[in-house]
Amino acid sequence: MYGMSGPHVIRGSVALPEAELVWRFSRSSGPGGQHVNTSDSQVELRFDLARTEALPEVWKGRALERLAGRLVDGVISVRASEHRSQWRNREAAAVRLAALLAEATAPPPKPRRPTRIPRGINERRLRQKKQRSDTKRGRTGRDW
């Protein structure tokens, strides 16, 4: 199939394999006038994440774990019906799926290294607290 805006890259040199994408079309709700009743402009894009060979094993494991709530038998599906044309909905669905997979396969963030508060800063804070407390104590109405 030609004309679509090229391979949808997930990250680096890894792209969505066109052969593993399953497309389904149905009538879309929303605006469109008389034409809307006859055209199948809603797009459902399915990708078998559990059986794909296109993703590295590490990425696949991460994606299966992170998208577990969205998967049905290891298959992830994305719907698009915001455009009136099927073609633009196909583009939207493919881009959405690529973004979803890119996020799900991203490496985990580096663990945070706990930092210590420098002693000088802590002492300064305690000094200021003491000063503020003395100021407030000086405002009590004993001497009036």
Short mmCIF file of C-alpha atoms in Angstrom, two decimals:
data_model
loop_
_atom_site.label_atom_id
_atom_site.label_comp_id
_atom_site.label_asym_id
_atom_site.label_seq_id
_atom_site.Cartn_x
_atom_site.Cartn_y
_atom_site.Cartn_z
CA MET A 1 0.00 0.00 0.00
CA TYR A 2 1.53 3.33 -0.97
CA GLY A 3 0.73 6.89 0.03
CA MET A 4 0.75 6.53 3.80
CA SER A 5 3.37 8.70 5.42
CA GLY A 6 6.03 6.02 5.55
CA PRO A 7 6.90 3.60 8.31
CA HIS A 8 5.77 4.71 11.75
CA VAL A 9 8.93 4.70 13.82
CA ILE A 10 8.66 3.64 17.44
CA ARG A 11 12.20 4.56 18.45
CA GLY A 12 15.59 4.41 16.77
CA SER A 13 15.54 2.00 13.83
CA VAL A 14 12.48 0.07 15.09
CA ALA A 15 9.26 0.78 13.20
CA LEU A 16 5.75 -0.69 13.14
CA PRO A 17 5.80 -3.60 10.66
CA GLU A 18 3.00 -3.02 8.13
CA ALA A 19 2.51 -6.80 7.72
CA GLU A 20 1.63 -7.24 11.42
CA LEU A 21 -0.97 -4.47 11.54
CA VAL A 22 -4.62 -5.53 11.32
CA TRP A 23 -7.04 -2.82 10.17
CA ARG A 24 -10.81 -2.80 10.66
CA PHE A 25 -13.17 -0.14 9.39
CA SER A 26 -16.65 0.78 10.54
CA ARG A 27 -19.08 3.67 10.37
CA SER A 28 -18.09 6.56 12.48
CA SER A 29 -20.38 8.70 14.60
CA GLY A 30 -20.25 12.48 14.49
CA PRO A 31 -20.41 15.06 11.69
CA GLY A 32 -20.25 14.28 8.01
CA GLY A 33 -23.64 15.00 6.45
CA GLN A 34 -25.26 12.59 4.01
CA HIS A 35 -21.95 10.95 3.16
CA VAL A 36 -21.42 9.70 6.75
CA ASN A 37 -24.05 6.97 6.46
CA THR A 38 -22.30 5.25 3.58
CA SER A 39 -18.60 5.50 4.42
CA ASP A 40 -16.62 3.41 6.87
CA SER A 41 -14.39 6.14 8.23
CA GLN A 42 -13.78 4.85 11.78
CA VAL A 43 -10.53 2.90 11.99
CA GLU A 44 -9.52 0.21 14.47
CA LEU A 45 -5.88 -0.79 14.35
CA ARG A 46 -4.79 -4.01 16.06
CA PHE A 47 -1.22 -5.11 16.76
CA ASP A 48 -0.30 -8.49 18.23
CA LEU A 49 2.25 -7.44 20.80
CA ALA A 50 2.72 -10.90 22.31
CA ARG A 51 3.65 -12.62 19.01
CA THR A 52 5.52 -9.85 17.20
CA GLU A 53 9.11 -10.36 16.08
CA ALA A 54 9.63 -6.69 15.21
CA LEU A 55 10.45 -5.56 18.75
CA PRO A 56 13.57 -6.52 20.70
CA GLU A 57 12.77 -9.01 23.53
CA VAL A 58 13.57 -6.48 26.26
CA TRP A 59 11.20 -3.90 24.76
CA LYS A 60 8.51 -6.51 24.26
CA GLY A 61 8.70 -7.56 27.90
CA ARG A 62 8.45 -3.95 29.08
CA ALA A 63 5.51 -3.22 26.79
CA LEU A 64 3.61 -6.36 27.79
CA GLU A 65 4.07 -5.45 31.45
CA ARG A 66 3.15 -1.77 31.14
CA LEU A 67 0.21 -2.22 28.75
CA ALA A 68 -1.20 -5.30 30.54
CA GLY A 69 -4.46 -3.47 31.32
CA ARG A 70 -5.06 -2.59 27.66
CA LEU A 71 -4.16 -5.93 26.10
CA VAL A 72 -6.69 -8.57 25.07
CA ASP A 73 -4.91 -11.91 24.48
CA GLY A 74 -1.65 -10.03 23.88
CA VAL A 75 -3.23 -7.78 21.21
CA ILE A 76 -3.38 -4.01 21.58
CA SER A 77 -6.00 -2.05 19.65
CA VAL A 78 -6.28 1.65 18.91
CA ARG A 79 -9.32 3.45 17.51
CA ALA A 80 -9.50 6.68 15.55
CA SER A 81 -12.64 8.42 14.35
CA GLU A 82 -11.92 12.12 14.77
CA HIS A 83 -11.51 12.83 11.04
CA ARG A 84 -14.11 12.53 8.32
CA SER A 85 -11.76 10.71 5.98
CA GLN A 86 -10.73 7.11 6.55
CA TRP A 87 -7.26 7.92 5.31
CA ARG A 88 -6.62 10.56 7.99
CA ASN A 89 -8.08 8.26 10.65
CA ARG A 90 -5.64 5.53 9.55
CA GLU A 91 -2.78 7.97 9.95
CA ALA A 92 -4.04 9.05 13.37
CA ALA A 93 -4.41 5.44 14.56
CA ALA A 94 -0.93 4.44 13.36
CA VAL A 95 0.69 7.50 14.97
CA ARG A 96 -1.19 6.86 18.22
CA LEU A 97 -0.11 3.20 18.29
CA ALA A 98 3.53 4.12 17.59
CA ALA A 99 3.46 6.73 20.40
CA LEU A 100 1.87 4.24 22.79
CA LEU A 101 4.52 1.62 22.03
CA ALA A 102 7.34 4.18 22.26
CA GLU A 103 6.18 5.18 25.74
CA ALA A 104 5.65 1.57 26.87
CA THR A 105 9.07 0.38 25.65
CA ALA A 106 11.05 3.30 27.10
CA PRO A 107 13.75 2.29 29.59
CA PRO A 108 12.91 2.88 33.25
CA PRO A 109 14.19 6.17 34.69
CA LYS A 110 17.48 6.15 36.58
CA PRO A 111 16.96 5.68 40.32
CA ARG A 112 17.10 8.88 42.32
CA ARG A 113 20.24 9.33 44.37
CA PRO A 114 19.27 10.66 47.79
CA THR A 115 21.12 13.85 48.66
CA ARG A 116 22.10 15.16 52.07
CA ILE A 117 21.31 18.67 53.20
CA PRO A 118 24.61 20.49 53.86
CA ARG A 119 25.22 21.19 57.54
CA GLY A 120 25.61 24.93 57.01
CA ILE A 121 22.17 25.22 55.39
CA ASN A 122 20.53 23.25 58.19
CA GLU A 123 22.23 25.39 60.86
CA ARG A 124 21.16 28.57 59.07
CA ARG A 125 17.55 27.32 58.98
CA LEU A 126 17.60 26.55 62.71
CA ARG A 127 19.17 29.96 63.46
CA GLN A 128 16.42 31.72 61.50
CA LYS A 129 13.74 29.68 63.27
CA LYS A 130 15.18 30.66 66.64
CA GLN A 131 15.33 34.32 65.63
CA ARG A 132 11.70 34.25 64.42
CA SER A 133 10.59 32.55 67.63
CA ASP A 134 12.37 35.22 69.74
CA THR A 135 10.69 37.95 67.67
CA LYS A 136 7.27 36.43 68.27
CA ARG A 137 7.95 35.81 71.95
CA GLY A 138 8.84 39.49 72.25
CA ARG A 139 5.33 40.39 71.07
CA THR A 140 3.51 38.77 74.01
CA GLY A 141 1.50 41.17 76.16
CA ARG A 142 3.35 40.73 79.46
CA ASP A 143 5.10 44.10 79.41
CA TRP A 144 2.08 46.20 78.51
#
